[in-house]
Coordinates of C-alpha atoms and ligand atoms in Angstrom, one line a residue:
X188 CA 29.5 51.0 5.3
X189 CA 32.9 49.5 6.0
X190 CA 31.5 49.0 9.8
X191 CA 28.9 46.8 8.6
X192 CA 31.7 44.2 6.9
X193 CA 32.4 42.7 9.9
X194 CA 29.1 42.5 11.3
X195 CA 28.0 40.8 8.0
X196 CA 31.0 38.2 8.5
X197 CA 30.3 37.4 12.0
X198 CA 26.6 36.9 11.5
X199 CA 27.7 34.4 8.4
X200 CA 29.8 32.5 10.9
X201 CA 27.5 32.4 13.4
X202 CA 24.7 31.1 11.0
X203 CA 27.1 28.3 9.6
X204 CA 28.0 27.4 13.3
X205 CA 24.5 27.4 14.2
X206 CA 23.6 24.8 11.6
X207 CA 26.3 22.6 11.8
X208 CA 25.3 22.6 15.8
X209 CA 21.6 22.3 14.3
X210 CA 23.1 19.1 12.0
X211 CA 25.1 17.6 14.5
X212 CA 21.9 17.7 17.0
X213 CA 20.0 15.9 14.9
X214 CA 22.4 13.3 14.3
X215 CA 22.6 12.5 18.0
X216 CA 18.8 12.4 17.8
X217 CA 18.8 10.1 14.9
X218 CA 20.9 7.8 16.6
X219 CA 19.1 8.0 19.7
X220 CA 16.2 6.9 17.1
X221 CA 17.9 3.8 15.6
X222 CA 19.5 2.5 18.4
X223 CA 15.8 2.1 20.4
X224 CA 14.2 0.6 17.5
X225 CA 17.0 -1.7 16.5
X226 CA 17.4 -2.9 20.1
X227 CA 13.7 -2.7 21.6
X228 CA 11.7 -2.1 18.4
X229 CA 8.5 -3.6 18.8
X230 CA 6.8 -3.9 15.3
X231 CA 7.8 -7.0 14.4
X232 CA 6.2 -8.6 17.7
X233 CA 3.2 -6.3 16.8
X234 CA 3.0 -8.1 13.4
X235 CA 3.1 -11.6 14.3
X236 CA 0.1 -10.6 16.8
X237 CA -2.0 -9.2 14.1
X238 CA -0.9 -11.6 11.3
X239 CA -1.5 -15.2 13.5
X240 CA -3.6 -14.0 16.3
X241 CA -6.4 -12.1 13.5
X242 CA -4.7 -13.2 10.1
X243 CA -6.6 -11.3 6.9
X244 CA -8.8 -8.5 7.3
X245 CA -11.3 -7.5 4.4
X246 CA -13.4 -4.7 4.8
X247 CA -16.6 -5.6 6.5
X248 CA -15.1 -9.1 7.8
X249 CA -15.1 -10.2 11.6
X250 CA -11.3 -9.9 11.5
X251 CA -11.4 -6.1 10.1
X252 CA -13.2 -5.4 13.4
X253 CA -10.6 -7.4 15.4
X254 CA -7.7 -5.2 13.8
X255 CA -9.3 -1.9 15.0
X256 CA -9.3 -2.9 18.3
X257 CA -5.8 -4.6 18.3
X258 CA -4.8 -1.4 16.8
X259 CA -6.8 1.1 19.5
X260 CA -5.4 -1.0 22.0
X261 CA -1.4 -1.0 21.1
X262 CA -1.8 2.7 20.4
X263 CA -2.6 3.2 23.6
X264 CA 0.0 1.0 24.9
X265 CA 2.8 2.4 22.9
X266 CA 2.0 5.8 24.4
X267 CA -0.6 7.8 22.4
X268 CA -1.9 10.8 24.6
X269 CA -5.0 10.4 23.2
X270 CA -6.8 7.7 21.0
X271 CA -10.1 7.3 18.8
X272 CA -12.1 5.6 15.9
X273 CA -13.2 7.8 13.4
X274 CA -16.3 5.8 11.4
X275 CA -16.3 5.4 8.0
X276 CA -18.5 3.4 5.5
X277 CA -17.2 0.5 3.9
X278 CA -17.9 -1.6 0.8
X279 CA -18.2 -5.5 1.8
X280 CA -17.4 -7.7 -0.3
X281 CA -17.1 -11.5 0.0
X282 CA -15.5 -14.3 -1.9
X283 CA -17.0 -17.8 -0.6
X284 CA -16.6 -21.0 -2.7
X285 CA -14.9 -20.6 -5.6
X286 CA -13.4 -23.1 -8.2
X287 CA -12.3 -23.2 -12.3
X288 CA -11.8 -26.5 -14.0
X289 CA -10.5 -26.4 -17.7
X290 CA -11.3 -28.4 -20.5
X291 CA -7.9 -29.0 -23.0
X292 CA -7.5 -32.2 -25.2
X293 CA -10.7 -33.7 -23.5
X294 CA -9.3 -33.7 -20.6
X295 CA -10.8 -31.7 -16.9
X296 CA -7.6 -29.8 -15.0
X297 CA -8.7 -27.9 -12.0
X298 CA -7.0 -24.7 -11.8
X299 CA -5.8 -22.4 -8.6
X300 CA -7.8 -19.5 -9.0
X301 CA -9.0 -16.7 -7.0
X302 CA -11.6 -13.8 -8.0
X303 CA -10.8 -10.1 -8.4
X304 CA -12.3 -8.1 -5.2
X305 CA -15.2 -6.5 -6.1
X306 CA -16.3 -9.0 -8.5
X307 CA -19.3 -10.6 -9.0
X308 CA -19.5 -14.1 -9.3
X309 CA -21.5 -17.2 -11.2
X310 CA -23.9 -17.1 -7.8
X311 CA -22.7 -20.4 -7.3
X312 CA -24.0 -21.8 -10.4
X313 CA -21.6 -23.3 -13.1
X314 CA -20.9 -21.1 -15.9
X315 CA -19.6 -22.8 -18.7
X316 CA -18.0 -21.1 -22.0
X317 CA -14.8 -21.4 -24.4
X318 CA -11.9 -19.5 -24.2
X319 CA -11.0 -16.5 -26.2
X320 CA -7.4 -15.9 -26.3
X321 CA -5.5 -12.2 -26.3
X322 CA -1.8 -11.4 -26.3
X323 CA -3.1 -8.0 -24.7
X324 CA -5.9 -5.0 -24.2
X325 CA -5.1 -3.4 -27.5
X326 CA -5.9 -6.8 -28.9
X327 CA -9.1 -7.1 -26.7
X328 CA -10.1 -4.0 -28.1
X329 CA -10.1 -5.1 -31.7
X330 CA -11.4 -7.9 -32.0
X331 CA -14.7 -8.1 -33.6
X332 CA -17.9 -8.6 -31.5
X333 CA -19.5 -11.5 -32.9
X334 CA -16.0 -13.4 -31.8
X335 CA -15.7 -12.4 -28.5
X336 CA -19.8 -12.7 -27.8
X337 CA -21.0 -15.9 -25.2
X338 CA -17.0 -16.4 -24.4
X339 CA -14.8 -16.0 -21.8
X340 CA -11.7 -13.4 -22.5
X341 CA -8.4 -14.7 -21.0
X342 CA -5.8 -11.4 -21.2
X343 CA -2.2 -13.5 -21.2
X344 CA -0.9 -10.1 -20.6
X345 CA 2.1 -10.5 -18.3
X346 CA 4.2 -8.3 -15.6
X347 CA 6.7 -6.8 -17.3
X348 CA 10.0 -7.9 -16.2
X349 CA 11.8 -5.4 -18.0
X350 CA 10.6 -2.3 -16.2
X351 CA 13.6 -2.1 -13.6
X352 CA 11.4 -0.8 -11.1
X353 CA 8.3 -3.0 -10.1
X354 CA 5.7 -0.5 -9.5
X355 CA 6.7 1.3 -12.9
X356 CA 5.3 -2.7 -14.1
X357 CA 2.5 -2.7 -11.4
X358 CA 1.8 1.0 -13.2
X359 CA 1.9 -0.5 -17.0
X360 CA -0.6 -3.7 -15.9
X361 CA -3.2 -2.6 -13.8
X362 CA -5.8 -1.4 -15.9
X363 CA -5.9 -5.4 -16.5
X364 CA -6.8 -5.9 -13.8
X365 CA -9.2 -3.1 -12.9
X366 CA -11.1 -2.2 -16.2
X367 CA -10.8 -5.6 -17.9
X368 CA -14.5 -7.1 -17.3
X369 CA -15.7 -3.5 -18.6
X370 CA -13.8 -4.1 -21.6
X371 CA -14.6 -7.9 -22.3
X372 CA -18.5 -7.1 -21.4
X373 CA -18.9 -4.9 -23.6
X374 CA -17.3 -7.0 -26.5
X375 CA -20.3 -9.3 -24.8
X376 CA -17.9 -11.7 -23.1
X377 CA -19.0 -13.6 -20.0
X378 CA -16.4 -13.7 -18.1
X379 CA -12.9 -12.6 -17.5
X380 CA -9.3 -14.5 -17.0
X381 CA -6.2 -12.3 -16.4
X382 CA -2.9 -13.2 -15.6
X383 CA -2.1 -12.5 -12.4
X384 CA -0.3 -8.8 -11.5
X385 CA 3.3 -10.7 -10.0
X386 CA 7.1 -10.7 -10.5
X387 CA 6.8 -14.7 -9.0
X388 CA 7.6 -17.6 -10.4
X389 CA 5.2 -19.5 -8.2
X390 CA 2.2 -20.5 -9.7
X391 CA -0.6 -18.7 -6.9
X392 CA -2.8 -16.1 -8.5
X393 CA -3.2 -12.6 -6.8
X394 CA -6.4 -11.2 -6.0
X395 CA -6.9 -7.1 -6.3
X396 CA -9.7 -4.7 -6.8
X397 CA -11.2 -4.6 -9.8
X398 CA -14.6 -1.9 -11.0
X399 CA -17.4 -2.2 -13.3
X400 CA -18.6 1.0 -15.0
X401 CA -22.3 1.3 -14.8
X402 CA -24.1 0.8 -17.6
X403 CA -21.8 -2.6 -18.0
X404 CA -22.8 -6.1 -17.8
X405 CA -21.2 -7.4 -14.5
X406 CA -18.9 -10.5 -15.9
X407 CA -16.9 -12.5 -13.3
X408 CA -13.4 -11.9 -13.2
X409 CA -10.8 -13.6 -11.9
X410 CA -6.6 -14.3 -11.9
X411 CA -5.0 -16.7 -12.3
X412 CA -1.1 -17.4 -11.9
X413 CA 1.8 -17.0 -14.0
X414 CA 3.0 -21.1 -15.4
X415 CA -0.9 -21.7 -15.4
X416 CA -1.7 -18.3 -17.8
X417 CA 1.6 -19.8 -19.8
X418 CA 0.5 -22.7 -19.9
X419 CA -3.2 -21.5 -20.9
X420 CA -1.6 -19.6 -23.5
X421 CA -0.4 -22.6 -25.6
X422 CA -3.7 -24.5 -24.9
X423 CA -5.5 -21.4 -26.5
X424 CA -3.1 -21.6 -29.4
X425 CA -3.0 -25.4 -30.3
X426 CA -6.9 -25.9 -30.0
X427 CA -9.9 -24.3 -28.2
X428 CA -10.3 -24.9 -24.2
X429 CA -13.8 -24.5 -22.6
X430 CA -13.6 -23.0 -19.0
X431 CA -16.1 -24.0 -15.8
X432 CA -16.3 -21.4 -13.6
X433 CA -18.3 -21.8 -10.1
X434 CA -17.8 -18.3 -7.7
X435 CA -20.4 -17.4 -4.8
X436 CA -18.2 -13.9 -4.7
X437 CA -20.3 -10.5 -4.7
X438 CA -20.7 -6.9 -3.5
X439 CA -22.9 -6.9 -0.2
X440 CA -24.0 -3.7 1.2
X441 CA -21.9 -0.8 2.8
X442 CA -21.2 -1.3 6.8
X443 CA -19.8 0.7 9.4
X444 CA -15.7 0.5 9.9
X445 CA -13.3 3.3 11.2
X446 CA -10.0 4.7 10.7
X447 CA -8.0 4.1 14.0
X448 CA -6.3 7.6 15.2
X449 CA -3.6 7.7 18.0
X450 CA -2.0 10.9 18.4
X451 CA 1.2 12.8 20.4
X452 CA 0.1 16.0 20.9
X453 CA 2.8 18.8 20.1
X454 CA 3.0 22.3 21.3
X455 CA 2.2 24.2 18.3
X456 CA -1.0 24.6 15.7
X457 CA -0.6 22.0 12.9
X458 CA -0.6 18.2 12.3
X459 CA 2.2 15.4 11.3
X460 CA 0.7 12.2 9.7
X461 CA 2.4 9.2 9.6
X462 CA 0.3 6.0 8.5
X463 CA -0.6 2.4 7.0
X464 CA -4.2 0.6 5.9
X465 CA -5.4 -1.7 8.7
X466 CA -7.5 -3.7 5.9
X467 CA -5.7 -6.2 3.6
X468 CA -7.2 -8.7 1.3
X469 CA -8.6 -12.0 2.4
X470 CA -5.7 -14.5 1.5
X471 CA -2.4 -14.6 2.9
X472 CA -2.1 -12.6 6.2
X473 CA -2.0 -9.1 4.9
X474 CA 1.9 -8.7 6.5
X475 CA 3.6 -7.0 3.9
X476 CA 0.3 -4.9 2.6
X477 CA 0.0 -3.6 4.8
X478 CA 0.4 -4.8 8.3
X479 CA 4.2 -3.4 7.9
X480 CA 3.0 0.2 7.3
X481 CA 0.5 -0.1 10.2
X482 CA 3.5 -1.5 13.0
X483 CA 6.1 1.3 11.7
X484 CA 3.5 3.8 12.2
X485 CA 3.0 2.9 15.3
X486 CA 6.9 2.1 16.0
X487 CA 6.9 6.1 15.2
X488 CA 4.9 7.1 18.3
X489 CA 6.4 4.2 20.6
X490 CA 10.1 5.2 20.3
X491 CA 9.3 9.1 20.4
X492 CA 7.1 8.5 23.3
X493 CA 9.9 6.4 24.9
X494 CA 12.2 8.8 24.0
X495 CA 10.8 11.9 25.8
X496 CA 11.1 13.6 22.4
X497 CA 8.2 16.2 22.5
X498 CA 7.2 17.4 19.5
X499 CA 6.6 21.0 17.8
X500 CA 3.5 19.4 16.1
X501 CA 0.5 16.9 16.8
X502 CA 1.9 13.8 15.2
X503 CA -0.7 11.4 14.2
X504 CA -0.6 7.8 13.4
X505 CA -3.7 6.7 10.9
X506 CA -4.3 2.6 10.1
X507 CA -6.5 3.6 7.2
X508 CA -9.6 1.3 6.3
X509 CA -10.5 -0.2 3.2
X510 CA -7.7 1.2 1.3
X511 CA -7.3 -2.0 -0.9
X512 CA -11.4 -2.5 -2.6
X513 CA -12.5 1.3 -2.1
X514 CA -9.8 3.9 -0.6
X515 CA -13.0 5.1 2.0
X516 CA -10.8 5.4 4.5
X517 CA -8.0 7.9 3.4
X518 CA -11.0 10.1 1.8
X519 CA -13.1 10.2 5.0
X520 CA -9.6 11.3 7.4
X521 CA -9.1 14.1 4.6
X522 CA -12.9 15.3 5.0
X523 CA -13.0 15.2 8.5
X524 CA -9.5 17.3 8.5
X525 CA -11.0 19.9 6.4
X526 CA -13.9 20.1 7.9
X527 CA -11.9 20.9 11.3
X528 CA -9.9 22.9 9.8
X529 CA -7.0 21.2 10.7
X530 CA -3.4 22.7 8.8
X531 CA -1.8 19.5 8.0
X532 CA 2.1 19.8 7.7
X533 CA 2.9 16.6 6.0
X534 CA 1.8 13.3 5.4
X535 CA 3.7 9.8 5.4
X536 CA 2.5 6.6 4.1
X537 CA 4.1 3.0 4.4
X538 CA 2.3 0.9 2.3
X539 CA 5.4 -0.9 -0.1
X540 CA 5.8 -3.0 2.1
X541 CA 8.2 -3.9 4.8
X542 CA 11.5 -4.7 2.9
X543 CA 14.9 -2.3 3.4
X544 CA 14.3 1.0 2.9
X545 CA 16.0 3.0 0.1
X546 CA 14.4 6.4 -0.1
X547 CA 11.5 8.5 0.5
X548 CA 9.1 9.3 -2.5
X549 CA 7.8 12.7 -2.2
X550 CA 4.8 15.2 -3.4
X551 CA 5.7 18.7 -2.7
X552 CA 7.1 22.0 -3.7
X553 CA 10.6 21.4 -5.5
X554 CA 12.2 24.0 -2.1
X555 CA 10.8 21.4 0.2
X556 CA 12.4 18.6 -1.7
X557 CA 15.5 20.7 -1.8
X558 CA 14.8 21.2 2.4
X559 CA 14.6 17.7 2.8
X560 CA 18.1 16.9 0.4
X561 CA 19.5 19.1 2.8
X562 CA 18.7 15.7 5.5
X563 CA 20.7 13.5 3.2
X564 CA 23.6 12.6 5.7
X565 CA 21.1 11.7 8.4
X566 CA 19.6 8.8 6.4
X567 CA 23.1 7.8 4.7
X568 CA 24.0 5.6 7.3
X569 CA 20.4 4.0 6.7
X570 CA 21.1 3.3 3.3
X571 CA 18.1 5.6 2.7
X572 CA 19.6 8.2 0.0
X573 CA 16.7 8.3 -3.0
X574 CA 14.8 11.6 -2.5
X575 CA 14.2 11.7 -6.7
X576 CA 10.6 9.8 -7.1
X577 CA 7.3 11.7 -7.3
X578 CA 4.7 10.0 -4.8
X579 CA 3.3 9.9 -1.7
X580 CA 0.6 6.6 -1.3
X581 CA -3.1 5.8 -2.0
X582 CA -4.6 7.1 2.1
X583 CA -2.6 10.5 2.2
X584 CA -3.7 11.4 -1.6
X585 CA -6.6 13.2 -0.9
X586 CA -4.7 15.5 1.5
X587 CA -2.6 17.1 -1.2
X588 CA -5.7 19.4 -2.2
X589 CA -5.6 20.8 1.1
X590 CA -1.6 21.8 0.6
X591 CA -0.4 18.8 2.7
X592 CA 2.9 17.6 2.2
X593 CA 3.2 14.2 1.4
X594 CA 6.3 11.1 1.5
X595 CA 5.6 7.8 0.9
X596 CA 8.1 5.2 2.7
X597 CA 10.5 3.5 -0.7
X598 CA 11.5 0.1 0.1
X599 CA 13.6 -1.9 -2.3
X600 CA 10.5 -3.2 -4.5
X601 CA 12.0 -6.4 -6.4
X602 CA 10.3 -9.0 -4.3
X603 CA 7.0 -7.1 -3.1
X604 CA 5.0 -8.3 -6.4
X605 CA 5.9 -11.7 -5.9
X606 CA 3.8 -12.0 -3.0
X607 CA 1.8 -9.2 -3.1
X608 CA -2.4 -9.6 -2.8
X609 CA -1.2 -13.6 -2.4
X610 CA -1.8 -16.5 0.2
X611 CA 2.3 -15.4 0.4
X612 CA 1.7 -12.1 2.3
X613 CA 2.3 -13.8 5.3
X614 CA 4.5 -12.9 8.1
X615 CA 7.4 -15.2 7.5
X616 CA 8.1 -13.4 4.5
X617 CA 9.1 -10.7 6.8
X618 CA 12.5 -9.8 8.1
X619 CA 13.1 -8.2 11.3
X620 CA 15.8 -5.9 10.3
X621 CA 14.2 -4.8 7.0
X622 CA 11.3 -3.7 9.1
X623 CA 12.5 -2.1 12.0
X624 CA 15.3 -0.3 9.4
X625 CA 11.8 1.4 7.7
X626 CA 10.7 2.3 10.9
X627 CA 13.9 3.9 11.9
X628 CA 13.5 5.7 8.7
X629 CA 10.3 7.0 9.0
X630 CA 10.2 8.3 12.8
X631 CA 13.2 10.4 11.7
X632 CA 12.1 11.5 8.9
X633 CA 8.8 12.2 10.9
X634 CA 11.0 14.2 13.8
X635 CA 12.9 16.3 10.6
X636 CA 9.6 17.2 9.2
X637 CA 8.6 18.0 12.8
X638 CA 11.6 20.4 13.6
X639 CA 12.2 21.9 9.7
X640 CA 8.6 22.4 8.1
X641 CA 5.4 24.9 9.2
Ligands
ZN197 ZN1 -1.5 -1.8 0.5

């Protein structure tokens, strides 16, 4: 018995060498990973391709099918050993003309405007009603038929600004936007005004998807910005304003798209995922949502390829379709995976947009959170230190049935609603630094998952 003391001593120190040797490994590894990003990163120059060479990319539109072969092409490019389209039906959806002119005082004032995706529109013929006014949904809800019937519902409800952290307000407003209509039509309103889903202060209105439950009269629906819906607001209140709407928007039929796959193959049985959505909606230039996720994931594979890091693992980088009016894509990668049988060993979305990372949002069992707490001094230097959220993102979902582990990439969130689904997701609103820094943070976090999980 006494014999064995020592033995048990020695084989502590060794372990507690061997992981600080383990630690101080991956240290060198993660600065081998920042310093080839931050020096030769190439997803910003990827972005301002995709953003001003193809610009928007709504599922079904001639751009969509210009992003999957951008994004086939730089896969290859950046190193993928092997790269494919996996086909996947899409809803298409289109907006055309569109305009809303209100009547207040007597007087016509044309007001920006756009319709909620998915929406059906006026089929290009004026529709004409008054406005019915409510502070919010509960309100909606009891108001009495006969004064809601023939008019047009405008829901003033706004973004809270109290909620510290945006998507906790994004959370708290977007049955607004998504089951309004159903709850106007079936007070029997005709159409639908929200306040737009934003932090800004600049009057644009944001688009976003929107449903109609069957059964449900399909009422246009449409957003408009945040002074306007103010401004609306009092208008409502002082006397009784009569909208014009005029929207050629509507649901076409389902077409063919794809999920773009690139892949590094590892030694061992079992898949890493690391991805974006290739779609975005059809203002603005989709750069933040999500052309950010799609270049870090790609960023991942470049700068292990380039560093002759071979991994345990596959890794594969996804650019998800349709994620924004229909999530098609990020259900048909997760049937095709179980239907292959594939083990996947984790998951990792971008899709907050490109802004400095703070933290990785996670979906998983509470010693695989404690696994990955254990990481916390490799991300410090990062700024990257918030391991606490529950999450993962909207494309990787459907692979936590199948016991996938999922992150989702946490960017500081206080100016992604201000541009968010907006003719502002453009690529000047993104910063070079902010988005390679998430890309450094996700291919490490990618190689930790790589060497720690099974
Ligand atoms: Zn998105």
């Amino acid at each position: 018995m006494k014999k064995c003391i020592p033995l048990l001593g020695l084989m502590i120190v060794l372990t507690g060498l061997m992981s600080r040797l383990y630690a101080q490994a991956d240290s060198v590894m993660a600065k081998n990973i920042s310093n080839e990003i931050m020096l030769h990163g190439a997803a910003y120059d990827n972005l301002r391709v995709l953003c001003k060479t193809i610009g928007h990319r709504l599922s079904g539109s001639p751009q969509q099918d210009k992003a999957i072969a951008w994004g086939k092409a730089l896969l290859e490019q950046s190193g993928a050993d092997k790269v494919w389209l996996q086909p996947v039906m899409v809803p298409k959806w289109t907006r055309g003309k569109e305009s809303l002119r209100i009547k207040n005082e007597g007087k016509w004032i044309s007001i920006p405007m756009l319709s909620l995706g998915n929406s059906e529109g006026t089929n290009g013929k004026t529709l004409s009603a008054e406005i019915i006014y409510f502070d919010n949904m509960d309100a909606l809800k009891a108001a009495p038929e006969a004064a809601v019937k023939g008019k047009i519902v405008f829901l003033n409800y706004a973004f809270r600004q109290d909620f510290l952290k945006t998507f906790d307000a994004y959370s708290d407003i977007a049955a607004y936007r998504f089951n309004g209509a159903n709850v106007a039509a079936k007070k029997g309103a005709v159409g639908l005004i929200i306040r737009s889903l934003s932090t800004g202060l600049k009057d644009v209105p944001h688009t976003g998807s929107m449903r109609y439950e069957d059964e449900v009269q399909k009422i246009p629906a449409l957003a408009i910005g945040n002074s306007t819906a103010a401004a609306l607001g009092d208008w409502c209140k002082k006397g009784k304003p009569v909208a014009e709407l005029r929207s050629e928007c509507g649901m076409k039929e389902m077409v063919m798209a794809y999920n773009v796959i690139g892949e590094l193959q590892g030694t061992q049985e079992g898949y890493l995922v690391v991805g974006g959505h290739l779609d975005s909606w059809d203002v603005g230039e989709g750069a933040q949502d999500d052309g950010a996720g799609c270049v870090q994931s790609i960023e991942v594979l470049r700068t292990l390829k380039k560093l002759n890091i071979k991994p345990k693992h596959t890794i594969r980088v996804v650019l998800f379709a349709n994620e924004e009016n229909g999530m098609k894509g990020g259900l048909a990668y997760a049937d095709s995976a179980k239907a292959k049988n594939e083990r996947h060993i984790l998951a990792l979305e971008s899709d907050e947009g490109g802004y400095t990372p703070r933290g990785f949002s996670l979906k998983m069992t509470d010693a695989d959170r404690a696994t990955i707490k254990t990481w916390k001094n490799i991300f410090f230097p990062m700024g990257v230190y918030d391991f606490e959220e529950e999450g993962g993102g909207v494309d990787i979902g459907p692979l936590a049935k199948q016991g996938c582990r999922l992150a989702g990439l946490m960017p500081d969130s206080q100016r992604y609603f201000d541009m968010h689904h907006s003719q502002n997701d453009v690529f000047e609103d993104v910063n070079k630094r902010e988005l390679h820094l998430g890309a450094v943070a996700m291919t490490t976090f990618i190689y930790m998952a790589d060497q720690y999980f099974d």
